Amino acid sequence: MHILNIGILAHVDAGKTSLTERLLFDGGAIDRLGSVDAGDTRTDDGAIERQRGITIRSAVAAFTVRDVFGVTDVQINLIDTPGHADFIAEVERALEVLDGVVLVLSAVEGVQAQTRVLMKTLRRLGLPTLVFVNKIDRAGAREEGLLDDIRRRLTPYVVPLARVTDIGTGTARVLPRPLDDLAAGTLAEVDSGILAALVDGPPPTPDELWAALAARTADGSVHPVLFGSALGGQGVAELIEVVVRLIPRPTVPRAGEPRGTVFAVRPGPGGERTAYVRLYEGEVTRRERLTFLRREADGRTTRVPGRALGLEVIGQPEATSLTPGNIAALHGVAGIRVGDRLGEATDRAPRFATPTLETLVRAKHPAQAAPLRSALLTLADQDPLMHARPAASGSTALLLYGEVQKEVLAATLAQDFGIEADFEPSRVRFLERPEGTGEAYEEIQRHGHTGFWATVGLRIEPGPRGSGGVFSYETELGALPRAFHQAIEDTVHATLLTGPRGWPVTDYRVTLVRSGFAAPISTAADFRGLTPFVLRRALERAGTRVYEPYHAFEVELPLDALAPVTAQLAAFGAEFKETTGGRTAWLVTGELPARQVRDIELRVPGLTHGEGVWWSRPSGDHPLRALR
């Protein structure tokens, strides 16, 4: 049996979860259609998801079909992903495990800002992507005009494979659209074989056009477009046929050590975790001893040993092992997190943009302070980009992408953990980096404010961008007991969570240059107590510089709005990259300090009479200028 892992992606309210439900129903995996409004869909199984009618976590379900030639069974694993921009990291971590994507648009609302964000990511990864235009039976639905919008705002290389009669009415129907001259012309722009056939003759045959379409869909350069209605079922059978026909089936070598990635983690009622793993190579069996590799927030790689006490292969409940290409739920691997890997990373490893908002969380009732911190650490394990860390006055600092994510966290704490929490207003999170090199040391002695039976000497210097925090030694490793070494290293990383200017320090290299202890008096507590004094003195000598996060932005403007919008962007400190268009609209791109993004988002509608379209996402950081 062949396996295809297909992601369903969309902006909010395009009908993504309804389409997933329809595919499962038509594929025979469920015996009745669930409804988002009724809160009984297969993939949105969390209480908060059902209450809000939005997808928060990626979910997996499977069905089996015959291939287009009726020869081989194909198991399609559907991964339903969130549509809201606050959960973009949940989407991106799912992309790594996919063989192809169905990008859902509404025939009424058309191309949205979030649609463009998703398509940019899909094109960067080269993922085979089909576009499914949903809601053709809704008033206001469009066909040709929407195709023009897709070519203009998403990608010029689209090949429609369906047409619609009576669009925008309850009698709308989908009919096949042959690969005509327009399709051949589109393919010729990206396929040299079709171009040669059109120029020199003879003209390409339908089979040659389908072969070229499959090849160019596989490499992500062309995007087939289909139409339909998830609720009414129109066009869904055609979508399944095209998925099987055009999405390439991956090569799945069984030999070698297991290699895969954890892309989702679900908590259980007793505190146990279920991890969803896509396997690329090798084989995993029940109760097998596994070792996962984890990239820590400070840049270190650690090993997470465990044993798969339970293994449920998606779509194959009787299977006793996970084979390459498929996905399984692993139970009983203690401490497993999203992003943990078996073996080396894949070529499509996601590049997560770190959240730029920080909030402080406190328990409403003091007796729940400790349970709150434990619950937040548990939730941070499911989403490592939250970076939960202790803060002042018993609060916990969290990194977030947006206010909806904060609302969902508050509801999760209340419903899943019974904890009422107060969230402070979010603020943009800055970072500090060492500017130079600084060194300090303290010898064993009983005087001053230290009074520790320990000798510690540390040097801090800038590390490469993106390296996080690195700790190394110039001393002989055996010069200190292992517990003392570990105490120094752990304390270094904990201390640098807050720099001299009040922000986390990143991209640093700290080296232990001097050490000593007094046996049997010295303890690990002496090294934990002394290390912060020495490190802060070294960091003061090195100096730090504050960096603020930036967003890359695109704003689409009507012709008469260019001047007022660019003037406002300039006032907010934007750095412009490109301005294009000028016939029907302007497209302006650039970068903007993250602290200004919310303000410009609120002003664009007024400056453009409601016609402007704004998109932005985290894009790194720059040295902090004077705050306006």
XYZ file of C-alpha atoms in Angstrom:
628
model
C 0.000 0.000 0.000
C 1.238 3.497 -0.849
C 1.069 6.294 1.738
C 0.425 9.984 1.059
C 0.559 12.536 3.871
C -1.586 15.484 2.782
C -1.996 18.745 4.690
C -5.184 20.789 4.551
C -4.252 24.469 4.883
C -6.368 27.606 4.692
C -7.150 30.988 6.143
C -9.803 31.186 8.849
C -13.339 30.219 7.732
C -12.362 28.965 4.277
C -13.906 25.578 5.131
C -10.731 23.619 5.845
C -12.093 21.443 8.646
C -15.361 20.900 6.747
C -13.349 19.703 3.747
C -11.364 17.329 5.954
C -14.642 15.967 7.311
C -16.048 15.493 3.802
C -12.900 13.711 2.571
C -13.040 11.305 5.516
C -16.736 10.680 4.952
C -16.395 10.118 1.197
C -13.363 7.914 1.867
C -15.361 5.711 4.250
C -13.358 6.568 7.378
C -16.401 8.003 9.204
C -20.058 7.085 8.849
C -21.546 10.560 9.273
C -20.501 14.134 8.612
C -19.578 16.241 11.612
C -20.161 19.968 11.719
C -17.915 22.798 12.885
C -20.989 24.665 14.142
C -22.167 21.618 16.093
C -18.657 20.994 17.447
C -18.554 17.305 16.509
C -15.907 17.126 13.782
C -13.348 14.315 13.817
C -10.183 16.437 13.842
C -11.229 19.340 16.101
C -11.561 17.099 19.127
C -10.472 19.528 21.839
C -13.130 21.228 23.964
C -11.803 24.708 23.186
C -11.594 23.954 19.460
C -15.231 22.872 19.484
C -16.386 25.860 21.516
C -14.572 28.401 19.333
C -15.024 26.621 15.999
C -11.340 26.975 15.136
C -8.493 24.500 14.753
C -5.728 25.005 17.328
C -3.663 21.831 17.058
C -2.803 19.746 14.028
C -4.738 16.493 13.866
C -4.321 13.344 11.754
C -6.924 11.023 10.250
C -6.729 8.539 7.361
C -8.780 6.938 4.601
C -7.931 4.585 1.736
C -8.727 4.890 -1.983
C -7.727 3.115 -5.185
C -5.261 4.869 -7.451
C -6.491 6.376 -10.729
C -5.648 3.170 -12.589
C -7.538 0.992 -10.082
C -4.452 -1.075 -9.330
C -3.033 -0.089 -5.941
C -4.554 1.041 -2.647
C -3.403 4.467 -1.508
C -3.745 5.454 2.139
C -4.184 9.197 2.511
C -3.271 10.633 5.904
C -4.981 14.001 6.297
C -3.337 16.555 8.566
C -5.812 19.303 9.486
C -3.895 22.424 10.574
C -4.879 25.717 12.245
C -5.966 28.603 10.055
C -5.466 31.488 12.471
C -2.219 33.455 12.122
C -1.493 33.127 15.868
C -0.931 29.398 15.338
C 1.342 29.655 12.292
C 4.088 27.709 14.118
C 1.680 24.780 14.480
C 1.183 24.892 10.708
C 4.886 25.160 9.872
C 5.943 22.246 12.044
C 3.358 20.077 10.257
C 4.688 21.043 6.819
C 7.869 19.033 7.314
C 5.979 15.739 7.429
C 3.818 16.352 4.356
C 4.079 14.928 0.853
C 1.651 17.485 -0.531
C -0.852 20.180 0.410
C -4.406 21.168 -0.429
C -4.649 24.943 0.028
C -8.301 25.881 0.553
C -9.789 29.210 -0.573
C -13.307 30.484 -0.233
C -14.956 31.265 -3.567
C -16.607 34.213 -1.790
C -13.802 35.797 0.295
C -11.077 34.782 -2.169
C -7.360 35.274 -1.510
C -6.746 36.476 2.057
C -3.573 37.775 3.693
C -3.083 34.472 5.529
C -3.477 32.586 2.235
C -0.536 34.533 0.867
C 1.538 33.780 3.972
C 0.867 30.073 3.541
C 1.628 30.063 -0.192
C 4.929 31.881 0.367
C 5.975 29.164 2.801
C 4.794 26.351 0.513
C 6.694 27.768 -2.454
C 9.829 28.215 -0.343
C 9.675 24.552 0.667
C 8.802 23.382 -2.860
C 5.841 21.385 -1.538
C 3.403 20.063 -4.174
C 0.283 22.179 -3.674
C -3.242 21.898 -5.081
C -5.643 24.823 -4.701
C -9.244 23.915 -3.817
C -11.768 26.735 -4.173
C -14.533 25.963 -1.685
C -18.089 27.302 -1.208
C -19.049 27.499 -4.899
C -22.700 27.217 -3.842
C -22.603 30.356 -1.714
C -23.972 33.717 -2.866
C -21.145 35.910 -4.123
C -18.946 33.010 -5.261
C -16.657 33.769 -8.239
C -14.757 31.671 -10.789
C -12.831 33.535 -13.505
C -12.368 36.657 -11.403
C -11.024 34.540 -8.562
C -8.649 32.728 -10.914
C -7.297 36.118 -11.961
C -6.812 37.032 -8.279
C -4.954 33.755 -7.659
C -2.625 34.429 -10.604
C -2.018 37.990 -9.464
C -1.750 37.548 -5.693
C -0.637 33.938 -5.118
C 1.168 32.481 -8.117
C 0.972 33.058 -11.880
C 1.402 29.365 -12.659
C -2.041 27.874 -12.072
C -3.830 25.264 -14.168
C -7.623 25.026 -13.616
C -8.848 21.428 -13.798
C -12.537 22.187 -13.276
C -15.213 24.672 -14.244
C -18.459 25.536 -12.487
C -22.018 25.919 -13.733
C -24.513 28.110 -11.839
C -21.776 29.308 -9.474
C -23.070 31.179 -6.442
C -26.331 29.211 -6.306
C -27.554 26.055 -4.621
C -27.501 24.267 -7.985
C -23.794 24.908 -8.626
C -22.078 21.912 -10.222
C -18.470 21.049 -11.059
C -17.479 19.835 -14.525
C -14.036 18.652 -15.697
C -11.922 21.168 -17.586
C -9.564 19.661 -20.183
C -5.930 20.697 -20.442
C -6.413 23.305 -23.172
C -4.138 25.797 -24.900
C -4.164 28.078 -21.842
C -2.935 25.204 -19.659
C -0.282 24.314 -22.237
C 0.886 27.940 -22.287
C 1.183 28.003 -18.509
C 3.136 24.745 -18.463
C 5.427 25.988 -21.249
C 6.603 28.811 -18.981
C 8.113 26.307 -16.539
C 8.611 23.132 -18.614
C 11.144 23.163 -21.467
C 9.676 20.030 -23.084
C 6.228 21.581 -23.469
C 7.787 24.840 -24.669
C 9.748 22.983 -27.355
C 6.628 21.112 -28.473
C 4.635 24.342 -28.786
C 7.393 26.145 -30.671
C 8.690 23.385 -32.941
C 5.735 20.966 -33.022
C 4.044 18.661 -33.052
C 1.740 20.073 -30.302
C 1.847 18.172 -26.998
C -0.687 15.389 -26.563
C -3.049 15.266 -23.555
C -0.897 12.520 -22.016
C 2.215 14.679 -22.424
C 0.424 17.633 -20.822
C -0.660 15.470 -17.869
C 2.881 14.134 -17.473
C 4.263 17.688 -17.482
C 1.589 18.822 -15.035
C 2.489 15.970 -12.673
C 6.215 16.777 -12.892
C 5.748 20.510 -12.343
C 3.245 19.939 -9.530
C 5.784 17.635 -7.893
C 8.502 20.284 -7.855
C 6.119 22.995 -6.631
C 6.349 25.221 -9.706
C 2.742 24.777 -10.938
C -0.468 24.663 -8.916
C -3.580 22.848 -10.199
C -6.865 24.513 -9.189
C -10.118 22.705 -8.461
C -13.571 23.942 -7.406
C -16.199 22.465 -5.115
C -18.218 22.590 -1.935
C -17.160 20.750 1.202
C -20.648 20.939 2.682
C -22.472 19.903 -0.505
C -19.847 17.410 -1.651
C -19.450 18.843 -5.164
C -15.961 18.492 -6.596
C -14.580 16.461 -3.688
C -14.315 13.171 -5.622
C -12.408 15.033 -8.338
C -10.085 16.491 -5.699
C -9.259 13.014 -4.359
C -8.556 11.764 -7.879
C -6.183 14.652 -8.588
C -4.393 14.210 -5.235
C -3.677 10.583 -6.066
C -2.745 11.355 -9.657
C -0.494 14.395 -9.177
C 1.031 14.273 -5.672
C 4.210 12.144 -5.929
C 4.603 9.174 -3.624
C 7.813 9.403 -1.613
C 10.574 6.835 -1.729
C 10.593 4.970 1.564
C 13.797 3.015 2.304
C 13.349 0.533 5.150
C 17.055 -0.026 5.702
C 19.043 1.926 8.247
C 18.374 3.449 11.635
C 14.954 5.020 12.257
C 14.748 8.635 11.093
C 11.688 10.764 11.740
C 10.269 13.812 13.457
C 7.731 14.580 16.183
C 5.323 17.174 14.784
C 2.554 17.140 17.406
C 2.153 16.195 21.061
C -1.170 15.699 22.808
C -1.493 15.491 26.617
C -3.504 12.696 28.215
C -5.741 12.799 31.296
C -3.111 11.215 33.546
C -0.252 13.445 32.460
C 1.021 10.999 29.831
C 1.809 12.268 26.343
C 0.933 11.048 22.880
C 3.502 12.011 20.251
C 2.756 11.964 16.522
C 5.809 10.884 14.526
C 6.373 10.785 10.769
C 8.966 8.148 9.851
C 11.250 8.656 6.839
C 13.562 5.688 7.116
C 13.994 2.495 9.145
C 11.282 0.893 11.273
C 9.890 1.366 14.787
C 8.197 -1.394 16.768
C 6.278 -1.459 20.024
C 8.374 -1.224 23.191
C 11.448 -0.416 21.127
C 14.090 1.677 22.871
C 14.478 4.991 21.031
C 16.696 8.059 21.340
C 15.380 11.417 20.214
C 17.558 14.453 19.515
C 16.376 17.831 20.768
C 17.532 21.296 19.806
C 17.246 23.422 22.945
C 16.243 27.088 22.911
C 19.831 28.110 23.701
C 21.187 26.197 20.705
C 22.375 23.032 22.461
C 21.464 19.552 21.232
C 20.441 17.046 23.887
C 19.452 13.391 23.782
C 16.067 12.174 25.013
C 16.016 8.405 25.580
C 12.742 6.558 25.887
C 10.757 3.473 25.025
C 7.649 3.408 22.824
C 5.324 1.595 25.206
C 2.409 1.995 22.801
C 2.320 2.480 19.049
C -0.779 3.196 16.954
C -0.128 3.432 13.220
C -2.506 5.913 11.598
C -4.983 4.122 9.343
C -3.608 0.675 10.264
C -4.886 -0.238 13.753
C -3.634 -3.831 13.514
C -0.053 -2.895 12.546
C 2.683 -3.775 15.051
C 5.365 -1.532 13.548
C 5.707 1.896 11.956
C 7.208 1.750 8.474
C 8.697 4.601 6.415
C 6.272 7.124 4.977
C 3.597 6.618 7.603
C 2.618 8.373 10.832
C 2.057 6.819 14.239
C 0.983 7.903 17.682
C 3.637 6.930 20.247
C 2.601 6.512 23.870
C 4.771 6.369 26.950
C 7.903 8.267 25.850
C 8.465 10.433 28.914
C 9.278 14.099 28.345
C 8.905 14.001 24.545
C 8.344 17.369 22.849
C 7.342 18.795 19.503
C 10.408 19.041 17.265
C 12.251 16.062 18.795
C 13.843 13.903 16.118
C 14.839 10.355 15.449
C 18.122 10.563 13.571
C 19.137 13.596 11.536
C 16.920 16.463 10.441
C 15.167 16.323 7.094
C 15.863 18.733 4.245
C 12.493 20.361 4.901
C 13.083 21.072 8.573
C 10.884 24.061 9.424
C 12.498 27.376 10.257
C 10.386 28.788 13.031
C 10.320 32.533 13.528
C 10.561 33.149 17.262
C 7.435 34.796 18.708
C 7.919 38.511 19.273
C 5.374 39.091 22.050
C 5.965 38.390 25.725
C 3.423 38.293 28.510
C 3.620 37.619 32.259
C 1.181 35.108 33.761
C 0.157 34.949 37.421
C -2.303 32.747 39.256
C -5.410 34.583 40.456
C -5.289 32.556 43.647
C -1.847 32.393 45.365
C -2.342 28.720 46.251
C -2.328 27.905 42.523
C 1.034 29.577 41.797
C 3.031 26.336 41.770
C 0.419 24.346 39.773
C 0.253 27.239 37.273
C 3.988 27.121 36.623
C 3.851 23.337 36.230
C 0.922 23.615 33.796
C 2.685 26.264 31.707
C 5.812 24.139 31.496
C 3.652 21.228 30.322
C 2.051 23.405 27.638
C 5.468 24.734 26.607
C 6.572 21.146 25.989
C 3.754 20.874 23.432
C 4.805 24.190 21.869
C 8.514 24.822 22.587
C 8.380 28.268 20.986
C 6.390 29.504 24.005
C 9.650 29.486 26.016
C 8.046 29.475 29.472
C 10.516 30.789 32.052
C 10.297 32.009 35.660
C 9.969 35.760 36.108
C 9.808 38.190 39.008
C 7.279 37.972 41.848
C 6.298 34.376 41.165
C 5.051 35.040 37.646
C 5.976 33.120 34.488
C 7.055 34.778 31.229
C 5.651 33.351 27.991
C 6.396 34.076 24.347
C 3.352 34.344 22.097
C 2.400 35.124 18.497
C -0.813 37.023 19.234
C -3.749 37.787 21.469
C -5.921 34.893 20.267
C -3.192 32.493 21.408
C -3.305 34.163 24.837
C -7.079 33.715 25.020
C -6.751 30.044 24.100
C -4.068 29.532 26.763
C -6.271 31.106 29.422
C -9.155 28.815 28.449
C -6.841 25.773 28.382
C -5.526 26.512 31.868
C -9.072 26.837 33.193
C -10.566 23.786 31.483
C -7.669 21.309 31.478
C -5.907 22.278 34.699
C -8.561 24.052 36.773
C -6.364 27.149 37.128
C -7.512 30.747 36.783
C -4.714 32.954 35.510
C -4.178 36.649 34.861
C -2.222 37.661 31.757
C -0.500 41.026 31.672
C -0.752 43.094 28.475
C 1.661 41.733 25.877
C 4.823 43.638 25.096
C 7.347 43.232 22.302
C 10.310 41.169 23.471
C 13.771 42.601 22.851
C 17.067 40.700 23.067
C 20.611 41.509 24.160
C 23.831 40.318 22.508
C 27.395 40.687 23.820
C 29.252 43.497 22.068
C 32.765 42.435 23.007
C 34.711 40.005 25.169
C 34.782 40.152 28.964
C 36.428 37.955 31.576
C 36.195 37.676 35.362
C 37.069 35.174 38.074
C 36.679 34.585 41.807
C 38.965 32.444 43.935
C 38.003 30.343 46.953
C 38.021 32.678 49.940
C 35.834 33.677 52.834
C 35.424 37.436 52.411
C 33.208 39.985 50.776
C 29.734 39.083 49.586
C 30.540 35.730 48.021
C 31.572 33.307 50.741
C 31.528 30.285 48.430
C 33.901 27.335 48.526
C 34.524 27.515 44.783
C 36.796 29.013 42.165
C 35.135 30.107 38.932
C 36.590 32.050 36.004
C 34.428 32.818 32.968
C 34.877 34.528 29.611
C 31.905 35.682 27.541
C 32.089 36.719 23.898
C 29.722 37.086 20.918
C 28.638 33.891 19.166
C 27.411 33.467 15.577
C 23.923 34.776 14.789
C 21.324 32.132 15.558
C 23.665 30.045 17.712
C 21.766 30.775 20.923
C 23.928 30.068 23.942
C 27.077 27.901 23.901
C 29.117 26.803 26.920
C 32.638 25.415 26.569
C 35.767 24.684 28.583
C 39.388 25.722 28.605
C 39.931 23.949 31.900
C 40.589 20.234 32.106
C 37.267 18.394 32.276
C 38.412 16.146 35.103
C 39.526 19.076 37.253
C 36.053 19.342 38.816
C 33.504 16.676 39.755
C 30.831 16.320 37.062
C 28.118 17.741 39.326
C 30.130 20.954 39.759
C 30.634 21.289 35.984
C 26.910 20.823 35.435
C 26.053 23.359 38.128
C 28.218 26.005 36.417
C 26.826 25.340 32.937
C 23.177 25.290 34.023
C 23.619 28.474 36.053
C 25.280 30.287 33.136
C 22.319 29.665 30.855
C 19.780 30.503 33.596
C 21.581 33.735 34.518
C 21.629 34.963 30.924
C 17.855 34.748 30.679
C 18.037 38.320 31.991
C 20.811 40.612 30.786
C 22.042 43.882 32.281
C 19.393 45.834 30.335
C 16.581 43.543 31.442
C 16.238 41.368 28.323
C 17.381 37.796 27.554
C 20.941 37.477 26.257
C 21.417 35.370 23.119
C 24.115 34.379 20.625
C 26.841 34.167 23.255
C 29.735 31.854 23.965
C 30.738 31.389 27.603
C 33.996 29.589 28.386
C 35.101 28.258 31.766
C 38.719 29.444 32.018
C 39.452 28.760 35.695
C 38.022 26.379 38.291
C 38.798 24.880 41.676
C 37.186 23.358 44.753
C 38.011 22.367 48.327
C 37.359 18.714 49.103
C 35.275 17.672 50.928
C 33.786 21.082 51.752
C 32.689 22.355 48.335
C 29.220 21.535 47.018
C 27.356 22.150 43.776
C 25.455 24.901 45.602
C 28.733 26.844 45.980
C 29.187 26.853 42.196
C 25.543 27.724 41.566
C 25.864 30.643 43.984
C 29.195 32.012 42.730
C 28.685 31.659 38.970
C 26.141 34.531 38.598
C 28.494 37.022 40.309
C 31.405 36.118 38.057
C 29.293 35.979 34.887
C 27.621 39.352 35.443
C 31.007 40.983 36.021
C 32.365 39.442 32.808
C 29.249 40.521 30.895
C 29.572 44.082 32.232
C 33.105 44.217 30.827
C 31.963 42.788 27.469
C 28.962 45.084 27.199
C 25.684 44.251 25.478
C 23.563 45.820 22.771
C 19.778 45.642 22.635
C 18.083 44.306 19.497
C 14.425 44.650 18.632
C 12.369 42.232 16.514
C 11.262 43.237 13.034
C 8.480 42.044 10.757
C 8.720 41.654 7.004
C 5.619 43.244 5.529
C 3.675 43.448 2.308
C 0.863 45.914 1.841
C -1.359 46.016 -1.237
C -2.789 49.481 -1.823
C -5.219 51.205 -4.178
C -3.524 53.705 -6.471
C -4.465 56.829 -4.488
C -3.291 55.424 -1.121
C 0.417 55.006 -1.863
C 1.557 58.370 -0.508
C -0.329 58.414 2.829
C 0.486 54.781 3.659
C 4.196 55.012 2.818
C 4.421 58.274 4.779
C 2.910 56.546 7.814
C 5.229 53.559 7.405
C 8.247 55.868 7.200
C 7.130 57.626 10.379
C 7.018 54.230 12.098
C 10.605 53.446 11.069
C 9.934 51.136 8.115
C 12.759 50.126 5.808
C 11.359 49.845 2.269
C 12.516 47.122 -0.120
C 10.378 47.315 -3.244
C 7.347 49.100 -4.657
C 5.732 47.463 -7.689
C 2.520 47.712 -9.687
C 0.995 51.052 -10.496
C -1.645 49.992 -13.032
C -4.446 48.787 -10.806
C -2.765 48.722 -7.379
C 0.565 49.132 -5.585
C 2.469 46.428 -3.696
C 4.918 47.768 -1.113
C 7.343 45.486 0.739
C 9.856 46.084 3.498
C 10.608 45.603 7.180
C 9.127 47.321 10.209
C 9.837 47.238 13.973
C 7.477 44.697 15.506
C 6.319 47.218 18.128
C 4.764 49.298 15.319
C 2.952 46.481 13.514
C -0.286 46.650 15.482
C -0.576 50.407 14.961
C -0.091 50.222 11.200
C -2.532 47.305 10.937
C -5.178 49.504 12.564
C -4.414 52.507 10.325
C -4.253 50.824 6.907
C -8.052 50.369 6.541
C -8.687 54.065 7.184
C -5.878 55.213 4.907
C -7.079 52.974 2.050
C -10.876 53.281 2.461
C -10.963 49.629 3.494
C -9.253 48.379 0.321
C -5.712 47.838 1.607
C -4.426 44.332 2.407
C -1.718 44.037 5.063
C 0.514 41.015 5.706
C 3.502 40.653 8.005
C 5.441 38.059 9.941
C 8.562 37.946 12.158
C 11.753 38.370 10.133
C 14.616 38.627 12.621
C 15.898 41.628 14.530
C 17.969 44.809 14.219
C 19.847 46.997 16.734
C 17.426 49.097 18.744
C 17.097 52.679 17.635
C 15.813 55.442 19.866
C 12.185 54.681 20.748
C 9.673 57.095 19.295
